[in-house]
Amino acid sequence: MKKNTIQFDEIIQPVEGKFHGGIHPQEFKTLSNDRPIEKVNLPQQLIIPIQQSIGDSGKIIVSVGDKISSGQLLVDNNEVFGANIHSPLCGEITAIKPQYIGHPSGMKQLAISLKVDSKTITNFKAPSPQPDWKNSSAEDLLKQIKASGIVGLGGATFPTSVKLSATPINTLIVNAMECEPYITCDDRLLREQPENIILGAQIAAKIVNAKSIIFAIEDNKTEAINVLSKAIKQLSSKTSTVKITIKVAPTKYPSGGEKQTIELITGKQLPAGQLPASMGILIQNVATLHAVYQAIIYEKPLIDRLVTLTGNLIQKAGNYWIPFGMTINDIMSQFNIDTSRCERVIIGGPLMGQSVNDFNVPITKATNCLIFNSKDVDEKLWLTQSTQHQECIRCSECEKVCPVELLPQQLYWFSQSDQWENLENQGLFDCIECGACAYVCPSEIPLVQYYRYGKSVIRTNKNKQMLSEKAKQRFEFREMRLARAKAERALKHQRAAEARKKSANEETGNISNKKAAINEALERVKQKKAQQNAQPNGDQ
């Protein structure tokens, strides 16, 4: 696909900006982008993790032995950043226990094992379409998206209902860059279902009240650009109230990063520590908007996703709809991949993904690509395994390609020497972990892994500090409470003593008053007797 086949017009326009750095790795996209989308043969068992978003896990509302239907709610998650989990297929729950699901640390997480019922092995049956979404309120649409368990399918797994709650928004950017090597699922989805994605974008634009929709895409996706442009023109003739355009960017990694996409589209940089909403911008991934379309129009929960299956060990590389919970083992078996030649599988892209050698890992909402490659002596080993590396030679190649304009070598030194405060002050959390720095490093230092480790330590330290501060506050509150209780008791004793003293004084006063009254009475009696004695006797 060549750039010169793109005809710019009122719909298709070049981007307005550019970002610092970036790299041009070999794409490997033709391995999988020329085949139409297909479905995999459904497996006999699913392993469904109960947490598939950035938030906490929800409440499991099923039990072992329960018969489950496709689309049934398994995990009810009312957390702000949580997501509901639904069953992709019919079957019976055989276990609910911690299992390895591909976490880089090897940590196990709670998952639901579902034995698929081969007699009722059907996909979710959608009800009749709901074309009246334009008359629905934003609140009702958000409620349906939340209930459907939709998260960002670009890999971040941020709950879509939360992201669509941002206001005010002027522009909705549909991120169709898909810049990382090998991954082509968004490209194929745009080629085959452009109308559905546009409709999903219009639904999102209605929710946030956006005035325009911009599809951001790289110039190596010529067919998708032309198909999308044709679909936009057809829909515009049906009195669309939101302006839709396509912005075409030169192919360069990582143009699909949120900050880089904004800079390409607007020509402005997103300030550090700010969200795109601060610029009146909302960014949504192609696959996410397709899921929004299915949730609103067909009331379909998020139970599967389009995944790129690629690499030099798979004969039918392409993009396939795969139910969540299907394991890599089942996929390898179905596609006859030689496990003796496949030491590791990369989940995601080769630059931002991770490699696993335990193939019982399930497909989740975060899985957009699986790369099955035989070991290549020329590949950078840090892409697929931990390896010894050479010392930094201070060549500054990493700084030249950093899209966020950081100093990767300085971050590396601070991380290596545990200088966490300096590491954070150097802008560590602005790093998008794109891997461009590690890609060009002649010493093959796994720089991103050092940054991830640093971020993890800093977050852990901050969490400990927060817990310590809370403990200190609880201690101080306890001391204050005890001191207050002691003061209250002292005051109570003081008031009681004063009351007793007053009572005693009053009692003493009463006795004195009684004696005085008695004395006065006696005195009156004496005076009366004296008066009687002083009177003459009338009988004498």
PDB file of N, CA, C and O in Angstrom, residues 76 124 136 152 169 198 237 253 261 278 283 298 300 330 376 382 452 508 526:
ATOM      1  N   ASP A  76     -20.646  -9.507  38.618  1.00  0.00           N
ATOM      2  CA  ASP A  76     -21.335  -8.215  38.693  1.00  0.00           C
ATOM      3  C   ASP A  76     -20.381  -7.209  39.337  1.00  0.00           C
ATOM      4  O   ASP A  76     -20.017  -7.348  40.506  1.00  0.00           O
ATOM      5  N   PHE A 124     -23.707 -15.940  21.138  1.00  0.00           N
ATOM      6  CA  PHE A 124     -24.772 -15.091  21.680  1.00  0.00           C
ATOM      7  C   PHE A 124     -25.781 -14.756  20.589  1.00  0.00           C
ATOM      8  O   PHE A 124     -25.425 -14.333  19.494  1.00  0.00           O
ATOM      9  N   SER A 136     -32.632   7.952  22.752  1.00  0.00           N
ATOM     10  CA  SER A 136     -32.270   7.560  24.116  1.00  0.00           C
ATOM     11  C   SER A 136     -31.414   8.651  24.759  1.00  0.00           C
ATOM     12  O   SER A 136     -30.695   9.383  24.069  1.00  0.00           O
ATOM     13  N   GLY A 152     -11.737  -0.354  27.134  1.00  0.00           N
ATOM     14  CA  GLY A 152     -10.914   0.008  25.996  1.00  0.00           C
ATOM     15  C   GLY A 152     -10.200  -1.202  25.429  1.00  0.00           C
ATOM     16  O   GLY A 152      -9.430  -1.860  26.134  1.00  0.00           O
ATOM     17  N   ILE A 169     -16.758  17.803  25.853  1.00  0.00           N
ATOM     18  CA  ILE A 169     -15.995  17.248  24.743  1.00  0.00           C
ATOM     19  C   ILE A 169     -16.463  17.900  23.439  1.00  0.00           C
ATOM     20  O   ILE A 169     -17.662  17.938  23.154  1.00  0.00           O
ATOM     21  N   ILE A 198     -18.554   3.528  12.371  1.00  0.00           N
ATOM     22  CA  ILE A 198     -19.028   4.915  12.286  1.00  0.00           C
ATOM     23  C   ILE A 198     -20.243   5.098  13.182  1.00  0.00           C
ATOM     24  O   ILE A 198     -20.370   6.106  13.896  1.00  0.00           O
ATOM     25  N   SER A 237     -25.011  11.657   3.585  1.00  0.00           N
ATOM     26  CA  SER A 237     -26.193  11.958   2.769  1.00  0.00           C
ATOM     27  C   SER A 237     -27.482  11.683   3.529  1.00  0.00           C
ATOM     28  O   SER A 237     -28.557  12.061   3.098  1.00  0.00           O
ATOM     29  N   TYR A 253       6.026   4.766  14.233  1.00  0.00           N
ATOM     30  CA  TYR A 253       5.699   4.256  15.568  1.00  0.00           C
ATOM     31  C   TYR A 253       6.280   5.198  16.615  1.00  0.00           C
ATOM     32  O   TYR A 253       7.408   5.673  16.465  1.00  0.00           O
ATOM     33  N   THR A 261      -1.185  10.859  19.144  1.00  0.00           N
ATOM     34  CA  THR A 261      -2.334  11.035  18.258  1.00  0.00           C
ATOM     35  C   THR A 261      -2.891  12.441  18.382  1.00  0.00           C
ATOM     36  O   THR A 261      -3.209  13.097  17.374  1.00  0.00           O
ATOM     37  N   SER A 278      -9.265  17.715  29.062  1.00  0.00           N
ATOM     38  CA  SER A 278      -8.903  19.098  29.375  1.00  0.00           C
ATOM     39  C   SER A 278      -8.754  19.926  28.106  1.00  0.00           C
ATOM     40  O   SER A 278      -8.801  21.163  28.157  1.00  0.00           O
ATOM     41  N   ILE A 283     -10.689  10.205  23.038  1.00  0.00           N
ATOM     42  CA  ILE A 283     -10.121   9.241  22.089  1.00  0.00           C
ATOM     43  C   ILE A 283     -10.685   7.854  22.368  1.00  0.00           C
ATOM     44  O   ILE A 283     -10.698   7.405  23.507  1.00  0.00           O
ATOM     45  N   TYR A 298     -27.620  -4.152  19.422  1.00  0.00           N
ATOM     46  CA  TYR A 298     -28.037  -5.548  19.578  1.00  0.00           C
ATOM     47  C   TYR A 298     -28.047  -6.031  21.034  1.00  0.00           C
ATOM     48  O   TYR A 298     -28.287  -7.215  21.282  1.00  0.00           O
ATOM     49  N   LYS A 300     -25.669  -6.707  22.904  1.00  0.00           N
ATOM     50  CA  LYS A 300     -24.712  -7.790  23.069  1.00  0.00           C
ATOM     51  C   LYS A 300     -23.625  -7.375  24.053  1.00  0.00           C
ATOM     52  O   LYS A 300     -22.952  -6.363  23.853  1.00  0.00           O
ATOM     53  N   ASP A 330      -5.346 -24.061  23.005  1.00  0.00           N
ATOM     54  CA  ASP A 330      -6.426 -24.462  22.101  1.00  0.00           C
ATOM     55  C   ASP A 330      -6.231 -23.838  20.721  1.00  0.00           C
ATOM     56  O   ASP A 330      -6.505 -24.478  19.689  1.00  0.00           O
ATOM     57  N   ASP A 376      14.496 -16.530  16.332  1.00  0.00           N
ATOM     58  CA  ASP A 376      15.294 -15.888  15.297  1.00  0.00           C
ATOM     59  C   ASP A 376      16.578 -15.365  15.925  1.00  0.00           C
ATOM     60  O   ASP A 376      16.535 -14.586  16.885  1.00  0.00           O
ATOM     61  N   TRP A 382      15.394  -9.190  24.105  1.00  0.00           N
ATOM     62  CA  TRP A 382      14.532  -8.688  25.166  1.00  0.00           C
ATOM     63  C   TRP A 382      13.062  -8.696  24.778  1.00  0.00           C
ATOM     64  O   TRP A 382      12.184  -8.569  25.619  1.00  0.00           O
ATOM     65  N   ARG A 452       9.112   0.145  33.972  1.00  0.00           N
ATOM     66  CA  ARG A 452       7.947  -0.498  34.588  1.00  0.00           C
ATOM     67  C   ARG A 452       8.247  -0.875  36.034  1.00  0.00           C
ATOM     68  O   ARG A 452       7.395  -0.709  36.918  1.00  0.00           O
ATOM     69  N   THR A 508     -25.537  23.165 104.903  1.00  0.00           N
ATOM     70  CA  THR A 508     -25.073  23.914 106.076  1.00  0.00           C
ATOM     71  C   THR A 508     -25.893  25.189 106.258  1.00  0.00           C
ATOM     72  O   THR A 508     -26.289  25.550 107.373  1.00  0.00           O
ATOM     73  N   LYS A 526     -40.181  33.390 124.800  1.00  0.00           N
ATOM     74  CA  LYS A 526     -39.686  34.032 126.016  1.00  0.00           C
ATOM     75  C   LYS A 526     -40.311  35.422 126.193  1.00  0.00           C
ATOM     76  O   LYS A 526     -40.730  35.822 127.275  1.00  0.00           O
TER      77      LYS A 526
END
